[in-house]
Tab-separated table of C-alpha atoms and ligand atoms in Angstrom:
chain	number	residue	atom	x	y	z
J	21	LEU	CA	-16.581	-25.224	33.142
J	22	MET	CA	-13.950	-25.275	31.125
J	23	GLN	CA	-15.237	-22.866	28.612
J	24	LEU	CA	-14.540	-20.190	31.418
J	25	PHE	CA	-11.448	-21.609	32.889
J	26	ARG	CA	-9.812	-20.806	29.441
J	27	PRO	CA	-10.681	-16.888	28.863
J	28	LEU	CA	-9.312	-16.665	32.586
J	29	ASP	CA	-5.996	-18.262	32.007
J	30	LEU	CA	-6.078	-15.827	29.035
J	31	LEU	CA	-6.596	-12.799	31.241
J	32	GLY	CA	-4.273	-13.757	33.998
J	33	TRP	CA	-1.938	-13.821	31.332
J	34	VAL	CA	-2.673	-10.237	30.281
J	35	TYR	CA	-3.109	-8.783	33.333
J	36	ARG	CA	0.886	-9.972	34.530
J	37	THR	CA	1.951	-8.994	30.524
J	38	ILE	CA	0.501	-5.558	31.855
J	39	ARG	CA	1.955	-5.150	35.148
J	40	GLN	CA	5.777	-5.867	33.661
J	41	GLY	CA	4.913	-3.470	31.906
J	42	LEU	CA	4.517	-5.547	28.234
J	43	ILE	CA	1.673	-3.874	27.061
J	44	ASP	CA	2.941	-2.817	23.818
J	45	MET	CA	2.507	-6.419	22.842
J	46	ALA	CA	-0.754	-6.874	22.582
J	47	GLU	CA	-1.285	-4.154	20.068
J	48	MET	CA	0.757	-5.639	17.834
J	49	PHE	CA	-0.091	-9.311	17.969
J	50	ARG	CA	-3.675	-8.201	18.439
J	51	LEU	CA	-2.608	-10.728	21.488
J	52	MET	CA	-6.575	-12.413	22.236
J	53	ASP	CA	-5.650	-14.057	18.836
J	54	THR	CA	-2.130	-15.357	20.015
J	55	SER	CA	-2.319	-18.821	21.727
J	56	VAL	CA	-0.639	-18.361	24.585
J	57	GLU	CA	1.496	-21.934	23.680
J	58	VAL	CA	5.122	-20.736	24.732
J	59	GLU	CA	6.124	-22.153	28.784
J	60	ASP	CA	9.438	-21.486	29.888
J	61	LEU	CA	11.532	-24.364	30.754
J	62	PRO	CA	11.389	-25.124	34.820
J	63	GLY	CA	14.013	-23.107	36.363
J	64	ALA	CA	14.603	-20.790	33.073
J	65	PRO	CA	17.217	-18.209	33.762
J	66	ALA	CA	16.788	-14.062	32.457
J	67	LEU	CA	18.218	-12.797	29.626
J	68	ILE	CA	21.431	-11.184	30.190
J	69	ILE	CA	22.429	-8.349	27.576
J	70	ARG	CA	25.917	-7.540	26.691
J	71	GLN	CA	26.007	-6.760	23.317
J	72	PRO	CA	22.314	-6.855	21.465
J	73	THR	CA	23.728	-9.029	18.403
J	74	VAL	CA	19.828	-10.881	17.890
J	75	VAL	CA	20.457	-14.657	15.231
J	76	PHE	CA	18.006	-15.981	13.645
J	77	ASP	CA	19.791	-19.790	12.640
J	78	ASN	CA	18.569	-21.820	9.996
J	79	VAL	CA	14.759	-21.079	11.388
J	80	VAL	CA	12.117	-23.328	10.308
J	81	PHE	CA	8.612	-22.056	11.445
J	82	GLY	CA	4.939	-22.798	10.309
J	83	TYR	CA	1.719	-21.654	12.047
J	84	GLU	CA	0.129	-25.286	11.155
J	85	PRO	CA	2.298	-27.654	11.184
J	86	ASP	CA	0.865	-28.990	7.249
J	87	ARG	CA	1.804	-25.035	5.691
J	88	THR	CA	5.378	-24.100	6.940
J	89	ILE	CA	5.900	-19.949	6.901
J	90	LEU	CA	9.569	-19.604	7.604
J	91	HIS	CA	12.137	-22.191	5.407
J	92	GLY	CA	14.836	-21.882	6.934
J	93	LEU	CA	16.058	-18.660	7.802
J	94	SER	CA	18.958	-17.101	8.506
J	95	PHE	CA	19.953	-13.872	9.030
J	96	GLU	CA	21.895	-11.625	12.061
J	97	VAL	CA	21.526	-7.932	13.522
J	98	PRO	CA	24.731	-7.313	14.623
J	99	ALA	CA	24.993	-5.188	18.087
J	100	GLY	CA	23.522	-1.422	17.043
J	101	LYS	CA	22.773	-2.087	13.446
J	102	ASN	CA	19.685	-1.373	11.969
J	103	VAL	CA	18.142	-4.182	9.794
J	104	ALA	CA	15.356	-3.875	7.226
J	105	ILE	CA	12.604	-6.273	6.533
J	106	VAL	CA	10.521	-6.319	3.225
J	107	GLY	CA	8.715	-8.218	1.058
J	108	PRO	CA	5.583	-9.158	-0.350
J	109	SER	CA	2.289	-9.456	2.100
J	110	GLY	CA	1.872	-12.498	3.383
J	111	ALA	CA	6.006	-13.352	3.124
J	112	GLY	CA	6.426	-13.799	6.194
J	113	LYS	CA	7.773	-10.478	8.073
J	114	SER	CA	5.506	-9.533	11.193
J	115	THR	CA	5.735	-13.915	11.285
J	116	ILE	CA	9.946	-12.885	12.540
J	117	ALA	CA	8.252	-9.955	14.832
J	118	ARG	CA	6.284	-12.634	16.992
J	119	LEU	CA	9.247	-15.157	16.337
J	120	LEU	CA	11.495	-12.424	18.218
J	121	PHE	CA	9.212	-11.855	20.780
J	122	ARG	CA	8.573	-15.941	21.098
J	123	PHE	CA	5.153	-15.618	20.946
J	124	TYR	CA	5.540	-19.177	19.692
J	125	ASP	CA	8.824	-21.513	19.261
J	126	PRO	CA	10.224	-22.366	15.931
J	127	ALA	CA	9.779	-25.984	14.579
J	128	SER	CA	13.853	-26.313	14.259
J	129	GLY	CA	16.315	-24.130	14.631
J	130	ARG	CA	17.105	-21.492	16.915
J	131	ILE	CA	17.036	-17.404	17.293
J	132	LEU	CA	19.983	-15.849	19.058
J	133	ILE	CA	19.894	-12.649	21.720
J	134	ASP	CA	23.652	-12.083	22.937
J	135	GLY	CA	24.320	-15.641	22.434
J	136	GLN	CA	21.102	-16.758	24.604
J	137	ASP	CA	18.732	-19.245	22.284
J	138	ILE	CA	15.620	-17.585	23.188
J	139	SER	CA	13.877	-20.743	24.216
J	140	GLN	CA	15.516	-21.259	27.113
J	141	VAL	CA	15.969	-17.749	29.181
J	142	THR	CA	12.545	-15.715	30.892
J	143	GLN	CA	9.662	-14.916	27.987
J	144	ALA	CA	9.511	-12.372	30.517
J	145	SER	CA	13.518	-10.858	29.818
J	146	VAL	CA	13.219	-11.172	26.628
J	147	ARG	CA	10.685	-9.051	26.035
J	148	ALA	CA	10.975	-6.670	28.439
J	149	ALA	CA	14.825	-6.907	25.801
J	150	ILE	CA	12.259	-5.633	22.952
J	151	GLY	CA	10.774	-1.973	21.965
J	152	ILE	CA	7.885	-1.705	19.537
J	153	VAL	CA	6.609	0.790	17.507
J	154	PRO	CA	3.613	-0.864	16.519
J	155	GLN	CA	1.766	0.519	13.154
J	156	ASP	CA	-1.259	2.229	15.242
J	157	THR	CA	-0.663	2.618	18.538
J	158	VAL	CA	-4.037	1.701	21.077
J	159	LEU	CA	-4.302	4.499	23.969
J	160	PHE	CA	-5.260	3.839	27.047
J	161	ASN	CA	-8.188	6.153	28.298
J	162	ASP	CA	-5.903	7.863	30.516
J	163	THR	CA	-3.613	10.751	31.386
J	164	ILE	CA	-0.833	11.308	28.612
J	165	GLY	CA	1.808	11.010	31.734
J	166	TYR	CA	0.423	7.457	32.477
J	167	ASN	CA	0.185	6.678	28.363
J	168	VAL	CA	4.113	6.991	28.008
J	169	ALA	CA	4.957	6.325	32.222
J	170	TYR	CA	3.784	2.712	30.989
J	171	GLY	CA	6.481	1.690	29.081
J	172	LYS	CA	8.370	0.689	32.361
J	173	ALA	CA	6.914	-0.450	35.421
J	174	GLY	CA	7.641	2.520	38.019
J	175	ALA	CA	9.084	4.895	35.734
J	176	ASP	CA	9.892	8.729	37.617
J	177	GLU	CA	8.257	12.003	35.626
J	178	ASN	CA	11.917	13.090	35.242
J	179	GLU	CA	12.003	9.650	32.861
J	180	VAL	CA	8.857	10.619	31.368
J	181	LEU	CA	9.892	13.983	30.662
J	182	ALA	CA	13.038	13.075	28.643
J	183	ALA	CA	11.240	10.700	27.205
J	184	ALA	CA	8.217	12.958	25.718
J	185	ARG	CA	11.050	15.860	24.807
J	186	ASP	CA	13.286	13.501	23.140
J	187	ALA	CA	10.281	11.902	21.393
J	188	SER	CA	9.440	15.750	20.633
J	189	ILE	CA	5.846	15.746	21.735
J	190	LEU	CA	7.095	17.969	24.389
J	191	PRO	CA	5.293	21.341	23.083
J	192	PHE	CA	2.191	19.697	22.186
J	193	ILE	CA	1.708	18.260	25.941
J	194	GLU	CA	3.374	21.432	27.029
J	195	GLN	CA	0.591	23.739	25.628
J	196	LEU	CA	-2.329	22.090	27.268
J	197	PRO	CA	-4.139	23.751	30.154
J	198	LYS	CA	-3.800	19.836	31.844
J	199	GLY	CA	-0.055	19.860	31.060
J	200	PHE	CA	0.596	15.743	31.327
J	201	GLU	CA	-2.725	15.362	33.333
J	202	THR	CA	-4.567	15.657	30.590
J	203	GLU	CA	-7.138	12.387	29.692
J	204	VAL	CA	-6.116	11.085	26.384
J	205	GLY	CA	-8.644	8.271	24.446
J	206	GLU	CA	-11.671	7.894	23.753
J	207	ARG	CA	-13.306	10.097	27.217
J	208	GLY	CA	-10.702	12.644	27.064
J	209	LEU	CA	-8.227	14.335	24.039
J	210	LYS	CA	-8.704	12.824	20.362
J	211	LEU	CA	-5.047	12.652	19.010
J	212	SER	CA	-3.828	12.788	15.863
J	213	GLY	CA	-2.078	9.698	14.074
J	214	GLY	CA	1.346	11.436	14.477
J	215	GLU	CA	0.902	13.023	18.217
J	216	LYS	CA	-0.504	8.502	19.000
J	217	GLN	CA	2.562	7.758	16.867
J	218	ARG	CA	5.094	10.012	19.547
J	219	VAL	CA	3.359	9.039	22.450
J	220	ALA	CA	4.374	5.460	21.372
J	221	ILE	CA	7.531	6.497	20.623
J	222	ALA	CA	7.954	8.203	23.528
J	223	ARG	CA	6.498	5.036	25.793
J	224	THR	CA	9.260	3.123	23.708
J	225	LEU	CA	11.633	5.373	25.067
J	226	VAL	CA	10.738	5.170	28.815
J	227	LYS	CA	11.461	1.099	27.945
J	228	ASP	CA	14.699	2.194	26.976
J	229	PRO	CA	15.143	-1.331	25.541
J	230	PRO	CA	18.444	-2.813	23.488
J	231	ILE	CA	16.690	-3.743	20.864
J	232	LEU	CA	13.750	-2.147	18.944
J	233	MET	CA	11.283	-3.154	16.219
J	234	LEU	CA	10.112	-0.903	14.021
J	235	ASP	CA	6.886	-2.285	12.042
J	236	GLU	CA	6.386	0.002	9.413
J	237	ALA	CA	5.782	2.779	12.017
J	238	THR	CA	4.886	6.130	10.309
J	239	SER	CA	2.415	3.876	7.023
J	240	ALA	CA	-0.937	6.909	7.530
J	241	LEU	CA	0.586	9.883	8.676
J	242	ASP	CA	1.174	12.449	6.167
J	243	THR	CA	4.320	13.003	3.740
J	244	ARG	CA	5.968	16.301	6.273
J	245	THR	CA	4.707	14.746	9.670
J	246	GLU	CA	6.145	10.826	8.903
J	247	GLN	CA	9.452	12.952	7.800
J	248	ASP	CA	9.564	14.376	11.077
J	249	ILE	CA	9.183	11.109	12.843
J	250	LEU	CA	10.986	9.657	10.923
J	251	ARG	CA	13.802	11.692	11.750
J	252	THR	CA	13.383	11.181	15.634
J	253	LEU	CA	12.968	7.064	14.721
J	254	HIS	CA	16.034	7.435	13.395
J	255	ARG	CA	17.528	9.362	16.133
J	256	ILE	CA	16.494	6.806	19.153
J	257	ALA	CA	17.972	4.681	16.742
J	258	GLU	CA	20.802	4.815	16.489
J	259	HIS	CA	22.749	3.171	19.081
J	260	ARG	CA	20.070	0.345	19.216
J	261	THR	CA	20.309	-3.126	17.437
J	262	THR	CA	16.806	-2.672	14.877
J	263	ILE	CA	15.046	-4.694	13.065
J	264	SER	CA	12.387	-2.626	11.056
J	265	ILE	CA	9.140	-3.685	8.637
J	266	ALA	CA	8.722	-1.924	6.205
J	267	HIS	CA	6.402	-1.597	3.094
J	268	ARG	CA	7.867	1.918	1.535
J	269	LEU	CA	11.295	1.858	0.539
J	270	SER	CA	11.689	4.801	0.669
J	271	THR	CA	11.625	4.699	4.336
J	272	ILE	CA	15.174	1.874	4.717
J	273	ALA	CA	17.561	2.660	2.054
J	274	ASP	CA	19.420	3.818	4.456
J	275	ALA	CA	19.758	0.170	6.541
J	276	HIS	CA	22.826	-1.709	7.691
J	277	GLU	CA	20.882	-4.728	5.215
J	278	ILE	CA	17.915	-5.151	4.215
J	279	LEU	CA	16.169	-8.826	3.681
J	280	VAL	CA	14.041	-9.360	0.758
J	281	LEU	CA	11.801	-11.839	1.886
J	282	ASP	CA	9.855	-13.919	-0.621
J	283	HIS	CA	7.728	-16.868	0.977
J	284	GLY	CA	9.239	-17.499	4.237
J	285	THR	CA	12.918	-17.799	2.309
J	286	LEU	CA	15.709	-14.690	1.375
J	287	ALA	CA	15.567	-13.605	-1.946
J	288	GLU	CA	18.082	-10.954	-2.055
J	289	ARG	CA	20.053	-9.411	1.479
J	290	GLY	CA	22.317	-6.165	0.475
J	291	ASN	CA	22.339	-2.583	0.728
J	292	HIS	CA	20.167	-0.457	-0.606
J	293	THR	CA	22.469	0.157	-3.562
J	294	ALA	CA	23.611	-3.703	-3.519
J	295	LEU	CA	20.668	-4.275	-3.998
J	296	LEU	CA	19.244	-2.316	-6.807
J	297	THR	CA	22.716	-2.985	-8.621
J	298	LYS	CA	21.209	-6.604	-8.902
J	299	ARG	CA	17.594	-5.584	-10.510
J	300	GLY	CA	16.083	-8.385	-9.227
J	301	LEU	CA	13.082	-8.527	-6.676
J	302	TYR	CA	14.115	-5.819	-4.447
J	303	ALA	CA	14.753	-3.580	-7.669
J	304	GLU	CA	11.850	-4.365	-8.989
J	305	MET	CA	9.374	-2.962	-5.802
J	306	TRP	CA	11.778	0.110	-5.707
J	307	ALA	CA	11.327	1.469	-9.294
J	308	ARG	CA	6.908	-0.110	-8.862
J	309	GLN	CA	7.091	2.834	-5.874
J	310	ALA	CA	8.952	5.339	-7.366
J	311	SER	CA	6.619	5.207	-9.887
J	312	GLU	CA	3.115	4.753	-7.601
J	313	SER	CA	4.758	8.648	-5.847
J	314	GLN	CA	4.854	9.865	-8.899
J	315	SER	CA	1.530	9.172	-10.569
J	316	ALA	CA	0.674	10.136	-5.912
N	415	ATP	P1	2.546	-8.050	4.908
N	415	ATP	O1	3.616	-7.805	4.731
N	415	ATP	O2	0.693	-8.412	4.435
N	415	ATP	O3	1.756	-7.939	6.802
N	415	ATP	P2	3.731	-10.155	6.710
N	415	ATP	O4	4.572	-10.935	5.291
N	415	ATP	O5	4.273	-9.696	7.829
N	415	ATP	O6	2.381	-9.795	5.854
N	415	ATP	P3	2.684	-12.170	8.037
N	415	ATP	O7	1.855	-11.944	8.869
N	415	ATP	O8	4.268	-13.042	9.147
N	415	ATP	O9	3.452	-11.606	6.570
N	415	ATP	O10	2.240	-13.950	7.533
N	415	ATP	C1	3.291	-15.007	6.996
N	415	ATP	C2	2.386	-16.184	6.414
N	415	ATP	O11	1.745	-16.436	7.768
N	415	ATP	C3	0.886	-15.565	5.971
N	415	ATP	O12	0.354	-16.523	4.602
N	415	ATP	C4	0.045	-15.819	6.236
N	415	ATP	O13	-1.378	-16.359	5.896
N	415	ATP	C5	0.385	-16.283	7.454
N	415	ATP	N1	-0.191	-16.449	9.366
N	415	ATP	C6	0.039	-15.553	10.007
N	415	ATP	N2	-0.464	-15.286	10.847
N	415	ATP	C7	-0.959	-16.239	11.640
N	415	ATP	C8	-1.635	-17.275	12.090
N	415	ATP	N3	-1.835	-16.999	13.617
N	415	ATP	N4	-2.221	-18.704	12.160
N	415	ATP	C9	-1.848	-19.412	11.160
N	415	ATP	N5	-1.257	-18.499	9.434
N	415	ATP	C10	-0.581	-16.664	9.990
């Protein structure tokens, strides 16, 4: 019975998550692999955001007790600024995203949004404040309209239209015979990587979150599409507190601050120019990527 019960439990949680319009997370964090171990404190209030600052204050975290991944990480993303996180594979970049979503609690240290410790407020209110444009967007076997609208429970037609326009996918949708009613996914229209990404952007715009997390959002696209999408992302990130997790440094060279993570500690920090001057890990990664793109 216990074996039956646990998956059902998880299903209930996933269902509630969907109802709250928070399903974006499912794609990014492969929900089914993520244990549901964080619970709201009894009577926890909702997060209230006036200035969407994000602070990691000496955060220590490991998935397993005997293997620490983040070794006392501190950084601040001021309201409306863009901070990029880079670093070698396995450095802990996605772990930061998972912690900010409170899929896990730190072993010690605090994560604050607008001065409020996210472990002291409801998870739903934390997740509602953060929008994600994941690497790989999963679309539902439903209409394009549905796929955009579901960024926010109860989104109306005008919001969906405006979001599609801002994500630069409206002209594409309007030339389809059935427009927003076009079925997409396995049973319907197949979208290209770039079109899917634009649907994801539109979905995030419908949600209209004060905090944005971009996870190397342009990894599977050709250069021109990538440039187009980057422009769109820059536009929607303006005035929002943004954390970008990047593999390719060219996409984040204009970030307010770049955090270079190495084995769970901050190896370097600064803007692009300052980091190049340091001739450290970032400069090395930059030189390597520049020579790779030249030979490509
Ligand atoms: P990449 O650039 O390759 O995506 P990353 O910097 O995002 O890497 P993380 O996914 O944050 O790295 O992983 C950091 C470390 O935590 C890795 O060593 C990884 O093996 C480990 N890790 C990640 N998820 C889990 C998990 N669910 N359970 C145990 N260890 C994990």
